Every structure is written in C-alpha cells, then in structure tokens.
Amino acid sequence: MEHLVSPSLLAADFCNLEKDIRMVNNSLADWIHLDIMDGVFVPNISFGFPVIEHVNKIAEKPLDVHLMIVDPDRYLSRFRDSGAGILTVQYEACTHLQRTVCEIHNLGMKAGVALNPHTPVILLKNTLPFIDMVLIMTVNPGFGGQSFIMESYNKIIELRKMIDEGRHDVLIQVDGGVDTTNAASLIESGVNVLVAGNSVFGSDDPAETIRRLKELS
C-alpha cells in the first residue's frame, strides 16, 4: 500500500497553530498527529482537550492521537468526542490492553498500540488481531527533536514479519527522528505511516518537506 505521512503538531508554531494546521490541510499529508503528554508517563505536558477540539475545528485530515498518559481508559470517550479518528495507547500504560483497544473500537475509532524503545515487539503477538496500527517509538517519548535510535530498524523488520506471517491488517507507524534522509529506508523496512515533527515544521518549506516524505521513490 502507499505509505502515509502524519505531521506532528508538537513541533508546530504554537503562536500560529491555525496557520500550520491549514498548511497541513493543503499539503499531501494524510493525517495530523497529536502527542498527548501528562507529565507523569513522560516528563512533559502537551495538549489538553480544549486544544484538540480547536484543532479538530480547523483540520481537514483525520486526527491521529497518541496518548502518552497513565490510565488512558479514563479518557477514551473524551478523546473521541474531541475529534480523534485514530487513538493510540502505550503498551506500557495499559493493564488490560485487549479490553482497552476493544473499547476504542466500540467508540468508533481506529485503535493503535505504541511501544517504547525498550519494549519488544513480540509482546504484541496476541494483540495484533485486535488492533489497526502499531507505533514504534524510535526515540524515547516525551520531547521532540531527538535523534533516531538505529536499533529501531530491527524492531520494525521483526514486527513486519509477525504481521505478514499472521496475515494481520495492521499498519506500522514510526515516530521520532524521522526525516527525508531515513524515510525511504523506513518504508523499505516495512513502515506504513511516517510521523514527522521537527523535520517538517523546522524546515524552510514544510509543505515541500511533506511532499518529499510522501513522494519517496
């Protein structure tokens, strides 16, 4: 399938957020990525519900929402109501993961599960039939602008093999240090969805950077 690009608003200009969202609307991007951080699961705090709701009023692309929070089950319906179309929870934050992803589906959203760099992909073997996407964190979550962890390629290749051998309809997403220098290699390794923050919004021409990520040869 054609790969997808999901620019991360964590790297956008918060003083001109509407301008950046409209740029993404008019670009070749497929989704808009929102990192939700609570200051507990990760050492940073980002967007709350009012911001997501306002983003949703402007966005013309599906909201790809990644929860880096403790006890995400408390808020699943509120994220749906705020506009999330794809909702990804952290494996490490879910006590009853299968129940959580089934509830995400029951609420009408696509369900994803994210793995921190230290978490082996084999732990998702029995969860793959219940989800739509796996997010491989290629940096330690919490802050943008970090360097890509090269060992992530082995995880991606292993996960792609698990998905293909099980004939699961599951996308592989990567987030962290993704740019035009490694995007092609990531796609070749089995990635379906590229999340890019600093490499997009920190570039001289964000829409052109999105185009380059989307139109990889």
mmCIF file of C-alpha atoms in Angstrom:
data_model
loop_
_atom_site.group_PDB
_atom_site.id
_atom_site.type_symbol
_atom_site.label_atom_id
_atom_site.label_comp_id
_atom_site.label_asym_id
_atom_site.label_seq_id
_atom_site.Cartn_x
_atom_site.Cartn_y
_atom_site.Cartn_z
ATOM 1 C CA MET A 1 0.000 0.000 0.000
ATOM 2 C CA GLU A 2 1.006 3.631 -0.405
ATOM 3 C CA HIS A 3 2.627 4.946 2.746
ATOM 4 C CA LEU A 4 1.020 7.709 4.810
ATOM 5 C CA VAL A 5 2.507 10.890 6.298
ATOM 6 C CA SER A 6 1.300 12.292 9.629
ATOM 7 C CA PRO A 7 2.957 15.632 10.568
ATOM 8 C CA SER A 8 3.277 16.070 14.325
ATOM 9 C CA LEU A 9 1.867 19.301 15.729
ATOM 10 C CA LEU A 10 4.194 19.001 18.725
ATOM 11 C CA ALA A 11 6.763 20.760 16.533
ATOM 12 C CA ALA A 12 4.371 23.352 15.097
ATOM 13 C CA ASP A 13 4.394 27.056 15.941
ATOM 14 C CA PHE A 14 2.028 27.282 18.914
ATOM 15 C CA CYS A 15 1.652 31.031 18.370
ATOM 16 C CA ASN A 16 0.442 30.345 14.829
ATOM 17 C CA LEU A 17 -1.128 26.922 15.197
ATOM 18 C CA GLU A 18 -4.032 27.659 12.861
ATOM 19 C CA LYS A 19 -1.621 28.668 10.095
ATOM 20 C CA ASP A 20 0.325 25.426 10.454
ATOM 21 C CA ILE A 21 -2.838 23.305 10.512
ATOM 22 C CA ARG A 22 -4.089 24.975 7.344
ATOM 23 C CA MET A 23 -0.698 24.330 5.735
ATOM 24 C CA VAL A 24 -1.080 20.628 6.561
ATOM 25 C CA ASN A 25 -4.660 20.720 5.206
ATOM 26 C CA ASN A 26 -3.339 21.975 1.872
ATOM 27 C CA SER A 27 -0.376 19.594 1.771
ATOM 28 C CA LEU A 28 -0.010 15.961 0.709
ATOM 29 C CA ALA A 29 -0.171 14.836 4.362
ATOM 30 C CA ASP A 30 -2.692 12.109 5.188
ATOM 31 C CA TRP A 31 -3.223 12.616 8.935
ATOM 32 C CA ILE A 32 -2.427 15.159 11.647
ATOM 33 C CA HIS A 33 -0.504 13.709 14.589
ATOM 34 C CA LEU A 34 -1.158 14.900 18.148
ATOM 35 C CA ASP A 35 1.085 13.796 21.033
ATOM 36 C CA ILE A 36 -0.800 13.889 24.344
ATOM 37 C CA MET A 37 1.554 14.011 27.343
ATOM 38 C CA ASP A 38 0.541 14.155 31.000
ATOM 39 C CA GLY A 39 3.815 14.897 32.789
ATOM 40 C CA VAL A 40 3.579 11.530 34.554
ATOM 41 C CA PHE A 41 4.041 8.795 31.941
ATOM 42 C CA VAL A 42 6.528 11.097 30.203
ATOM 43 C CA PRO A 43 8.388 14.106 31.655
ATOM 44 C CA ASN A 44 6.490 16.686 29.633
ATOM 45 C CA ILE A 45 2.967 18.128 29.267
ATOM 46 C CA SER A 46 1.479 18.954 25.874
ATOM 47 C CA PHE A 47 -2.076 19.270 24.537
ATOM 48 C CA GLY A 48 -5.319 19.118 26.508
ATOM 49 C CA PHE A 49 -8.895 18.646 25.327
ATOM 50 C CA PRO A 50 -9.592 22.332 24.501
ATOM 51 C CA VAL A 51 -6.618 22.428 22.112
ATOM 52 C CA ILE A 52 -7.625 19.153 20.422
ATOM 53 C CA GLU A 53 -11.178 20.411 19.973
ATOM 54 C CA HIS A 54 -9.964 23.615 18.336
ATOM 55 C CA VAL A 55 -7.548 21.693 16.101
ATOM 56 C CA ASN A 56 -10.453 19.479 15.049
ATOM 57 C CA LYS A 57 -12.497 22.538 14.011
ATOM 58 C CA ILE A 58 -9.785 23.543 11.531
ATOM 59 C CA ALA A 59 -8.309 20.192 10.489
ATOM 60 C CA GLU A 60 -9.387 18.601 7.223
ATOM 61 C CA LYS A 61 -7.308 15.472 7.830
ATOM 62 C CA PRO A 62 -8.037 12.689 10.367
ATOM 63 C CA LEU A 63 -6.614 13.348 13.830
ATOM 64 C CA ASP A 64 -4.008 10.714 14.710
ATOM 65 C CA VAL A 65 -3.856 10.962 18.506
ATOM 66 C CA HIS A 66 -1.103 9.289 20.535
ATOM 67 C CA LEU A 67 -1.711 9.055 24.289
ATOM 68 C CA MET A 68 1.432 9.132 26.408
ATOM 69 C CA ILE A 69 -0.552 9.174 29.638
ATOM 70 C CA VAL A 70 -1.222 6.921 32.602
ATOM 71 C CA ASP A 71 -4.588 5.149 32.864
ATOM 72 C CA PRO A 72 -5.810 6.134 29.378
ATOM 73 C CA ASP A 73 -9.090 4.214 29.845
ATOM 74 C CA ARG A 74 -10.477 7.141 31.836
ATOM 75 C CA TYR A 75 -10.420 9.405 28.797
ATOM 76 C CA LEU A 76 -11.145 7.282 25.713
ATOM 77 C CA SER A 77 -14.629 8.670 25.086
ATOM 78 C CA ARG A 78 -13.455 12.255 25.661
ATOM 79 C CA PHE A 79 -10.767 11.887 23.009
ATOM 80 C CA ARG A 80 -13.385 10.517 20.627
ATOM 81 C CA ASP A 81 -15.637 13.481 21.399
ATOM 82 C CA SER A 82 -12.717 15.871 20.894
ATOM 83 C CA GLY A 83 -12.181 14.586 17.362
ATOM 84 C CA ALA A 84 -9.732 11.678 17.459
ATOM 85 C CA GLY A 85 -10.105 9.340 14.491
ATOM 86 C CA ILE A 86 -7.135 7.129 15.311
ATOM 87 C CA LEU A 87 -6.339 6.636 19.005
ATOM 88 C CA THR A 88 -3.054 5.039 20.057
ATOM 89 C CA VAL A 89 -2.295 3.994 23.624
ATOM 90 C CA GLN A 90 1.029 2.990 25.131
ATOM 91 C CA TYR A 91 1.507 -0.717 25.777
ATOM 92 C CA GLU A 92 3.353 0.159 28.985
ATOM 93 C CA ALA A 93 0.428 2.223 30.320
ATOM 94 C CA CYS A 94 -2.351 -0.349 29.843
ATOM 95 C CA THR A 95 -3.086 -3.001 32.469
ATOM 96 C CA HIS A 96 -5.780 -4.665 30.326
ATOM 97 C CA LEU A 97 -4.652 -3.844 26.803
ATOM 98 C CA GLN A 98 -7.100 -6.035 24.884
ATOM 99 C CA ARG A 99 -10.034 -4.510 26.746
ATOM 100 C CA THR A 100 -8.722 -1.008 26.076
ATOM 101 C CA VAL A 101 -8.320 -1.454 22.320
ATOM 102 C CA CYS A 102 -11.738 -3.113 22.036
ATOM 103 C CA GLU A 103 -13.299 -0.119 23.794
ATOM 104 C CA ILE A 104 -11.541 2.219 21.356
ATOM 105 C CA HIS A 105 -13.189 0.289 18.519
ATOM 106 C CA ASN A 106 -16.539 0.325 20.290
ATOM 107 C CA LEU A 107 -16.267 4.122 20.407
ATOM 108 C CA GLY A 108 -15.857 4.225 16.635
ATOM 109 C CA MET A 109 -12.125 4.944 16.392
ATOM 110 C CA LYS A 110 -9.189 3.057 14.912
ATOM 111 C CA ALA A 111 -7.024 1.508 17.649
ATOM 112 C CA GLY A 112 -3.248 1.693 17.842
ATOM 113 C CA VAL A 113 -0.676 0.496 20.361
ATOM 114 C CA ALA A 114 2.681 2.228 20.862
ATOM 115 C CA LEU A 115 5.867 0.559 22.059
ATOM 116 C CA ASN A 116 8.680 2.396 23.811
ATOM 117 C CA PRO A 117 12.221 1.713 22.521
ATOM 118 C CA HIS A 118 12.930 -0.864 25.249
ATOM 119 C CA THR A 119 9.687 -2.854 24.731
ATOM 120 C CA PRO A 120 9.983 -5.977 22.496
ATOM 121 C CA VAL A 121 7.509 -6.321 19.638
ATOM 122 C CA ILE A 122 6.874 -9.992 20.496
ATOM 123 C CA LEU A 123 4.730 -8.783 23.419
ATOM 124 C CA LEU A 124 2.094 -7.734 20.872
ATOM 125 C CA LYS A 125 1.805 -11.141 19.193
ATOM 126 C CA ASN A 126 -1.580 -11.913 20.772
ATOM 127 C CA THR A 127 -2.849 -8.344 20.410
ATOM 128 C CA LEU A 128 -2.311 -7.915 16.651
ATOM 129 C CA PRO A 129 -5.720 -9.413 15.720
ATOM 130 C CA PHE A 130 -7.464 -6.673 17.740
ATOM 131 C CA ILE A 131 -5.678 -3.514 16.530
ATOM 132 C CA ASP A 132 -5.245 -1.399 13.427
ATOM 133 C CA MET A 133 -1.753 0.003 13.973
ATOM 134 C CA VAL A 134 1.465 -0.405 15.948
ATOM 135 C CA LEU A 135 3.501 2.716 16.677
ATOM 136 C CA ILE A 136 7.201 2.007 17.084
ATOM 137 C CA MET A 137 8.748 4.842 19.082
ATOM 138 C CA THR A 138 12.134 5.473 17.507
ATOM 139 C CA VAL A 139 13.109 7.886 20.290
ATOM 140 C CA ASN A 140 12.328 7.834 23.994
ATOM 141 C CA PRO A 141 8.947 9.582 24.282
ATOM 142 C CA GLY A 142 8.465 12.948 25.908
ATOM 143 C CA PHE A 143 10.258 15.507 23.772
ATOM 144 C CA GLY A 144 10.597 16.355 20.097
ATOM 145 C CA GLY A 145 13.862 16.834 18.248
ATOM 146 C CA GLN A 146 15.644 13.696 19.479
ATOM 147 C CA SER A 147 17.953 11.545 17.367
ATOM 148 C CA PHE A 148 16.619 8.405 15.728
ATOM 149 C CA ILE A 149 17.525 5.156 17.550
ATOM 150 C CA MET A 150 19.147 2.981 14.871
ATOM 151 C CA GLU A 151 18.246 -0.281 16.628
ATOM 152 C CA SER A 152 14.628 0.508 15.750
ATOM 153 C CA TYR A 153 15.135 -0.991 12.298
ATOM 154 C CA ASN A 154 15.438 -4.469 13.815
ATOM 155 C CA LYS A 155 12.145 -3.974 15.678
ATOM 156 C CA ILE A 156 10.399 -2.785 12.527
ATOM 157 C CA ILE A 157 11.631 -5.761 10.497
ATOM 158 C CA GLU A 158 10.620 -8.202 13.248
ATOM 159 C CA LEU A 159 7.183 -6.632 13.566
ATOM 160 C CA ARG A 160 6.637 -6.645 9.791
ATOM 161 C CA LYS A 161 7.418 -10.360 9.762
ATOM 162 C CA MET A 162 4.926 -11.018 12.597
ATOM 163 C CA ILE A 163 2.199 -9.062 10.807
ATOM 164 C CA ASP A 164 2.783 -10.691 7.438
ATOM 165 C CA GLU A 165 3.062 -14.232 8.773
ATOM 166 C CA GLY A 166 -0.150 -13.776 10.786
ATOM 167 C CA ARG A 167 -1.886 -12.084 7.839
ATOM 168 C CA HIS A 168 -2.974 -9.227 10.083
ATOM 169 C CA ASP A 169 -4.324 -5.991 8.637
ATOM 170 C CA VAL A 170 -2.130 -3.783 10.838
ATOM 171 C CA LEU A 171 -0.178 -0.663 9.911
ATOM 172 C CA ILE A 172 3.302 0.073 11.240
ATOM 173 C CA GLN A 173 3.852 3.680 12.262
ATOM 174 C CA VAL A 174 7.144 5.250 13.387
ATOM 175 C CA ASP A 175 7.668 8.431 15.382
ATOM 176 C CA GLY A 176 10.944 10.045 16.390
ATOM 177 C CA GLY A 177 13.800 11.404 14.310
ATOM 178 C CA VAL A 178 12.013 10.740 11.010
ATOM 179 C CA ASP A 179 13.173 12.918 8.114
ATOM 180 C CA THR A 180 13.920 12.809 4.401
ATOM 181 C CA THR A 181 17.272 11.079 4.989
ATOM 182 C CA ASN A 182 15.834 7.925 6.597
ATOM 183 C CA ALA A 183 12.220 7.824 5.414
ATOM 184 C CA ALA A 184 12.924 5.652 2.363
ATOM 185 C CA SER A 185 14.822 3.105 4.472
ATOM 186 C CA LEU A 186 11.964 3.006 6.978
ATOM 187 C CA ILE A 187 9.422 2.331 4.235
ATOM 188 C CA GLU A 188 11.675 -0.381 2.803
ATOM 189 C CA SER A 189 11.887 -1.982 6.266
ATOM 190 C CA GLY A 190 8.096 -2.252 6.441
ATOM 191 C CA VAL A 191 6.771 1.062 7.763
ATOM 192 C CA ASN A 192 3.364 2.285 6.543
ATOM 193 C CA VAL A 193 2.991 5.617 8.387
ATOM 194 C CA LEU A 194 5.676 8.261 8.914
ATOM 195 C CA VAL A 195 5.247 10.729 11.778
ATOM 196 C CA ALA A 196 7.485 13.759 11.292
ATOM 197 C CA GLY A 197 7.633 16.832 13.509
ATOM 198 C CA ASN A 198 10.820 18.881 13.604
ATOM 199 C CA SER A 199 11.863 17.791 10.107
ATOM 200 C CA VAL A 200 8.605 19.248 8.738
ATOM 201 C CA PHE A 201 7.877 22.322 10.834
ATOM 202 C CA GLY A 202 11.544 23.206 11.279
ATOM 203 C CA SER A 203 12.196 23.237 7.542
ATOM 204 C CA ASP A 204 12.207 26.287 5.297
ATOM 205 C CA ASP A 205 9.272 24.879 3.322
ATOM 206 C CA PRO A 206 7.141 22.491 5.435
ATOM 207 C CA ALA A 207 4.706 21.673 2.613
ATOM 208 C CA GLU A 208 7.609 20.757 0.336
ATOM 209 C CA THR A 209 9.125 18.563 3.048
ATOM 210 C CA ILE A 210 5.784 16.772 3.416
ATOM 211 C CA ARG A 211 5.705 16.297 -0.364
ATOM 212 C CA ARG A 212 9.195 14.796 -0.311
ATOM 213 C CA LEU A 213 8.226 12.418 2.509
ATOM 214 C CA LYS A 214 5.074 11.413 0.650
ATOM 215 C CA GLU A 215 6.579 11.025 -2.819
ATOM 216 C CA LEU A 216 9.521 8.801 -1.918
ATOM 217 C CA SER A 217 10.897 6.922 -4.889
#
